[in-house]
Coordinates of C-alpha atoms in Angstrom, one line a residue:
M1 CA 15.9 46.5 -7.5
E2 CA 12.7 46.1 -5.0
K3 CA 13.5 46.7 -1.3
S4 CA 11.7 43.8 0.8
K5 CA 10.6 44.3 4.1
A6 CA 13.4 44.0 6.1
G7 CA 15.2 46.6 4.4
R8 CA 16.7 44.7 2.2
F9 CA 17.5 45.1 -1.7
Y10 CA 16.7 41.7 -4.1
K11 CA 16.1 41.3 -8.0
R12 CA 12.7 39.1 -7.8
G13 CA 13.1 36.2 -9.4
K14 CA 16.7 35.9 -9.1
L15 CA 17.5 32.7 -6.2
L16 CA 19.2 33.9 -3.1
Q17 CA 23.2 34.9 -2.7
E18 CA 24.9 31.5 -2.3
E19 CA 26.5 33.4 0.7
L20 CA 24.1 34.6 2.2
Q21 CA 22.3 31.3 2.0
C22 CA 25.5 29.7 3.8
R23 CA 24.6 32.7 6.3
I24 CA 21.3 31.0 7.1
I25 CA 21.6 27.2 6.9
D26 CA 24.9 28.1 9.5
N27 CA 23.3 30.5 12.0
F28 CA 19.8 27.9 11.8
G29 CA 22.7 25.4 12.7
E30 CA 23.5 27.3 16.2
G31 CA 20.3 27.5 17.0
K32 CA 19.0 30.6 15.8
S33 CA 15.2 31.2 15.9
V34 CA 13.5 31.8 11.9
E35 CA 13.2 36.1 13.4
K36 CA 16.6 35.7 14.8
I37 CA 18.0 34.5 11.6
S38 CA 15.8 37.5 9.8
K39 CA 17.1 40.2 12.2
L40 CA 20.9 39.0 11.7
T41 CA 20.6 39.3 7.8
S42 CA 18.3 41.8 7.0
M43 CA 16.0 39.2 5.0
D44 CA 12.4 38.6 4.9
I45 CA 11.1 35.4 7.3
R46 CA 9.4 34.0 4.4
T47 CA 12.6 34.2 2.6
V48 CA 14.6 32.3 5.6
N49 CA 12.1 30.0 6.0
K50 CA 12.2 28.9 2.8
T51 CA 16.1 28.9 2.2
I52 CA 15.8 26.7 5.5
Q53 CA 12.9 24.0 3.5
R54 CA 14.6 23.6 0.9
Y55 CA 18.0 23.1 2.1
M56 CA 16.3 20.2 4.8
H57 CA 14.8 18.7 1.1
T58 CA 17.1 18.8 -0.7
G59 CA 20.6 18.5 0.9
T60 CA 22.2 21.6 -0.6
I61 CA 21.7 25.1 -1.3
T62 CA 23.3 25.0 -5.2
D63 CA 23.0 22.5 -7.6
K64 CA 26.4 21.6 -5.6
P65 CA 26.1 20.5 -2.1
Y66 CA 26.8 23.4 0.2
R67 CA 29.7 21.4 2.8
R68 CA 29.3 23.7 6.1
P69 CA 32.2 24.3 8.8
A70 CA 32.0 21.5 11.5
V71 CA 32.2 23.3 14.5
L72 CA 29.3 25.3 13.4
V73 CA 26.4 23.1 12.8
N74 CA 24.5 20.5 14.8
E75 CA 24.6 17.9 13.2
N76 CA 21.4 16.1 14.9
I77 CA 19.4 19.0 12.2
L78 CA 21.2 19.8 9.7
T79 CA 22.4 16.6 8.6
A80 CA 19.6 14.1 9.7
I81 CA 18.9 13.8 5.1
E82 CA 22.0 13.2 4.3
I83 CA 22.8 10.6 7.2
I84 CA 19.2 8.8 6.1
T85 CA 20.1 9.2 2.8
K86 CA 23.5 9.2 1.4
K87 CA 25.4 7.0 3.9
L88 CA 22.2 4.2 5.1
C89 CA 21.0 4.7 1.1
F90 CA 17.3 5.6 2.4
K91 CA 14.9 6.1 -0.2
R92 CA 11.6 8.1 0.1
K93 CA 8.5 6.0 -0.5
K94 CA 5.0 5.8 0.9
L95 CA 4.2 5.0 4.4
T96 CA 3.0 1.9 5.4
I97 CA 0.3 3.1 8.2
K98 CA 0.4 0.0 11.0
A99 CA -1.9 0.1 13.8
K100 CA -1.1 0.3 17.2
E101 CA -3.3 -2.5 18.2
G102 CA -1.5 -5.1 16.2
L103 CA 1.6 -3.6 18.2
T104 CA 0.0 -5.2 21.7
D105 CA 1.2 -7.8 23.3
Q106 CA -1.6 -10.1 23.2
V107 CA -1.1 -9.5 19.4
Q108 CA 2.5 -10.6 19.3
A109 CA 1.9 -13.5 21.5
K110 CA -0.7 -14.8 18.0
F111 CA 2.1 -13.9 16.1
D112 CA 4.4 -16.2 17.3
L113 CA 2.0 -19.0 17.4
F114 CA 0.9 -18.5 13.9
L115 CA 5.0 -18.9 13.4
H116 CA 4.8 -22.0 15.8
N117 CA 1.8 -23.5 13.7
I118 CA 3.4 -23.4 10.5
E119 CA 7.2 -23.6 10.8
N120 CA 6.9 -27.3 10.2
I121 CA 4.9 -27.7 7.3
N122 CA 5.6 -28.2 4.0
P123 CA 5.1 -24.9 1.8
F124 CA 3.3 -26.8 -0.9
S125 CA 0.3 -28.3 1.2
I126 CA -0.5 -24.1 1.9
H127 CA -3.3 -22.9 0.7
C128 CA -4.1 -18.8 1.3
F129 CA -7.4 -17.5 1.1
D130 CA -9.3 -13.9 1.0
E131 CA -12.0 -11.8 -0.8
A132 CA -11.5 -8.5 -2.4
S133 CA -14.2 -6.3 -3.8
V134 CA -14.2 -4.3 -7.1
V135 CA -16.3 -1.6 -7.4
L136 CA -17.5 0.0 -10.4
T137 CA -17.7 4.1 -10.5
T138 CA -20.3 5.9 -12.6
G139 CA -16.8 6.7 -15.0
N140 CA -17.6 10.5 -14.5
R141 CA -15.5 13.6 -13.3
K142 CA -17.2 15.4 -10.7
Y143 CA -15.9 19.3 -12.3
G144 CA -15.8 19.7 -16.1
Y145 CA -15.8 24.0 -18.1
S146 CA -18.5 26.2 -18.5
L147 CA -19.7 29.3 -19.3
P148 CA -20.2 31.4 -16.2
S149 CA -23.8 31.3 -14.8
E150 CA -24.2 28.0 -17.2
R151 CA -23.5 24.4 -15.4
A152 CA -21.0 22.3 -17.2
F153 CA -23.1 19.1 -18.4
E154 CA -21.2 16.0 -19.6
I155 CA -22.6 12.7 -21.3
Q156 CA -23.1 10.0 -18.6
R157 CA -20.6 6.8 -19.6
Y158 CA -22.1 4.3 -17.1
A159 CA -25.0 4.4 -14.6
S160 CA -23.7 0.6 -13.1
N161 CA -22.1 1.2 -8.9
A162 CA -21.9 -2.7 -9.1
N163 CA -20.1 -4.2 -6.2
Y164 CA -18.6 -7.9 -7.0
T165 CA -16.3 -10.0 -4.9
I166 CA -13.4 -12.2 -5.7
N167 CA -12.8 -15.4 -3.9
L168 CA -9.7 -16.4 -4.5
M169 CA -7.7 -19.3 -2.7
Q170 CA -4.0 -20.2 -4.0
S171 CA -0.7 -22.2 -3.2
P172 CA 3.2 -22.0 -4.4
L173 CA 1.5 -23.9 -7.5
G174 CA -0.7 -21.0 -9.0
I175 CA -4.6 -19.9 -8.3
D176 CA -6.3 -23.6 -7.2
Y177 CA -9.1 -21.8 -7.7
F178 CA -11.3 -18.6 -7.7
N179 CA -15.1 -16.9 -8.0
I180 CA -17.0 -13.8 -8.7
I181 CA -19.8 -12.8 -6.3
D182 CA -22.8 -10.5 -7.3
G183 CA -22.5 -8.4 -3.8
P184 CA -21.1 -8.2 -0.9
S185 CA -19.8 -12.0 0.4
N186 CA -20.6 -13.7 3.4
G187 CA -20.7 -16.9 5.8
L188 CA -22.7 -18.8 3.4
H189 CA -20.6 -17.9 0.7
L190 CA -17.8 -18.7 1.9
L191 CA -18.9 -21.5 3.0
N192 CA -19.6 -22.4 -1.2
F193 CA -16.7 -21.5 -1.9
F194 CA -15.2 -24.1 0.1
I195 CA -17.7 -26.8 -1.1
N196 CA -16.8 -26.1 -4.5
A197 CA -13.0 -26.2 -4.2
L198 CA -13.0 -29.3 -2.6
Q199 CA -14.5 -30.8 -5.7
E200 CA -12.2 -29.6 -7.6
T201 CA -9.4 -30.8 -9.6
D202 CA -6.2 -29.3 -12.1
V203 CA -5.3 -31.2 -15.4
H204 CA -4.4 -34.4 -14.5
G205 CA -7.4 -35.0 -12.4
N206 CA -5.5 -33.9 -9.2
A207 CA -7.6 -32.2 -6.2
F208 CA -5.8 -29.4 -5.6
L209 CA -7.2 -29.5 -1.9
T210 CA -5.5 -32.7 -0.1
P211 CA -5.4 -34.5 3.5
G212 CA -2.5 -32.5 5.3
D213 CA -3.2 -29.7 3.3
V214 CA -3.2 -26.1 5.9
V215 CA -5.5 -23.2 4.6
V216 CA -4.5 -20.1 5.4
M217 CA -7.1 -16.5 5.9
D218 CA -7.5 -13.6 8.2
N219 CA -9.9 -12.4 11.0
C220 CA -12.4 -11.0 8.8
G221 CA -15.8 -11.1 11.4
F222 CA -18.1 -13.9 9.3
H223 CA -15.0 -15.7 8.9
H224 CA -15.6 -16.3 12.6
G225 CA -19.4 -16.7 12.5
R226 CA -21.6 -18.4 15.1
F227 CA -22.3 -21.1 12.7
T228 CA -19.7 -20.1 9.4
E229 CA -16.5 -21.4 11.4
A230 CA -17.3 -24.4 13.2
N231 CA -18.9 -26.0 9.6
L232 CA -15.8 -24.8 7.3
R233 CA -13.5 -26.6 10.2
N234 CA -15.8 -29.8 10.2
I235 CA -16.2 -29.8 5.9
L236 CA -12.1 -29.3 5.8
Q237 CA -11.7 -31.6 9.0
Q238 CA -13.5 -34.7 7.3
H239 CA -11.1 -34.1 4.1
G240 CA -8.5 -33.9 6.5
I241 CA -7.2 -30.3 5.8
R242 CA -6.4 -27.8 8.9
L243 CA -7.8 -24.3 8.9
V244 CA -5.2 -21.6 10.4
F245 CA -5.9 -18.4 11.0
Q246 CA -3.1 -15.6 10.5
P247 CA -2.5 -13.4 13.8
P248 CA -5.0 -10.2 13.6
Y249 CA -3.7 -6.9 12.2
H250 CA -0.5 -9.1 9.5
P251 CA -2.6 -8.7 6.3
E252 CA 1.7 -9.5 5.0
L253 CA 1.0 -12.8 5.6
N254 CA -1.5 -13.5 3.1
T255 CA -0.3 -14.4 -0.6
C256 CA -4.1 -13.5 -1.3
E257 CA -3.2 -9.5 -0.8
L258 CA -0.2 -9.4 -3.8
S259 CA -2.6 -10.9 -5.8
F260 CA -5.3 -9.2 -5.2
S261 CA -3.0 -5.8 -6.7
K262 CA -2.2 -7.2 -9.7
I263 CA -5.7 -8.1 -10.8
K264 CA -6.9 -4.8 -9.5
S265 CA -4.0 -2.7 -11.8
F266 CA -4.8 -4.9 -15.0
L267 CA -8.3 -4.0 -14.3
R268 CA -7.4 -0.1 -13.9
R269 CA -5.4 -0.5 -17.0
F270 CA -9.1 -1.4 -19.0
P271 CA -12.0 0.6 -17.6
D272 CA -14.0 0.2 -20.5
Y273 CA -13.3 -3.6 -20.7
L274 CA -14.6 -3.8 -17.0
H275 CA -17.8 -1.9 -17.3
E276 CA -18.6 -3.8 -19.8
Y277 CA -17.5 -7.3 -19.4
T278 CA -17.2 -6.9 -15.5
E279 CA -16.5 -10.6 -14.3
L280 CA -14.7 -11.4 -18.0
A281 CA -12.2 -8.9 -17.4
I282 CA -12.1 -10.0 -13.5
C283 CA -11.8 -13.6 -15.0
D284 CA -8.5 -12.5 -17.4
A285 CA -7.0 -10.3 -14.4
V286 CA -7.1 -14.0 -12.2
N287 CA -5.0 -15.8 -15.1
D288 CA -2.8 -12.9 -16.0
I289 CA -1.7 -14.4 -12.1
S290 CA 1.1 -17.2 -13.4
R291 CA 2.7 -19.9 -10.8
S292 CA 5.7 -17.9 -11.3
D293 CA 4.1 -14.6 -9.3
C294 CA 2.5 -17.2 -6.9
F295 CA 5.3 -18.6 -6.4
G296 CA 7.5 -15.5 -5.7
Y297 CA 4.6 -13.9 -3.2
F298 CA 5.2 -17.0 -1.6
Q299 CA 8.2 -16.7 -0.9
H300 CA 7.8 -12.6 -0.7
C301 CA 5.4 -13.6 2.8
G302 CA 8.0 -15.9 4.0
Y303 CA 6.5 -19.0 3.1
M304 CA 9.0 -20.6 0.9

């Protein structure tokens, strides 16, 4: 047995008695501070704090849920997690960060305008476009082990830090057209992409982009370049195609984001293939996206 700073005897490694844990939780529910609970229960502050934190995260003090007297408990503090997880059936998930600027009235107005522009459009005539980068890292570890006073070495696996860009356009019927650029994209690459895409046809000889279609893309800086946007609109208008920019801070409206997620997941599974035959690996990753995937992406983004 050992004696704590608060004067209580305890056995190292043994969980605090259930009765003492209940006393801690009840006092905390009454609004008492950790320091005051420590004095009342003759327990170390760290023990009190650990007990409270464990309860706040798990909702229990033992293997079975602890049923507290309703009269002595501050329900706003103690049962918040229970209400969220058990009554509302919420799950603990990774947070998605949203920019504060995206909540302004100006952005909301652009969002409403976008919905107004596409609400009466046939979803099968919508084509989403976006770019994504693929960066090849060295593939080596940054830390290793060695004897004292000796440096740690590892044979270099890859020496390339090349950057590639995937330009992708898709509709509910599948991937329309894509290309791979060695390096970052720019306005000229964007114009060349659509010049080539307008000439692409499916296996039946039908053009992917036809009069009456709508191209949706994000507000990347060079998309609105001094000459890029005007020339792109002119090229598309000559073929009876309309260009629509999605509202700022709303990447969830572009189905290409979901495609890129699947592409990068594919590439992470085959790192050696990616580094040895980068463009072939990217092509295989894009071809792994099926027609049903694209249809589901458009449903998920609210177009269908």
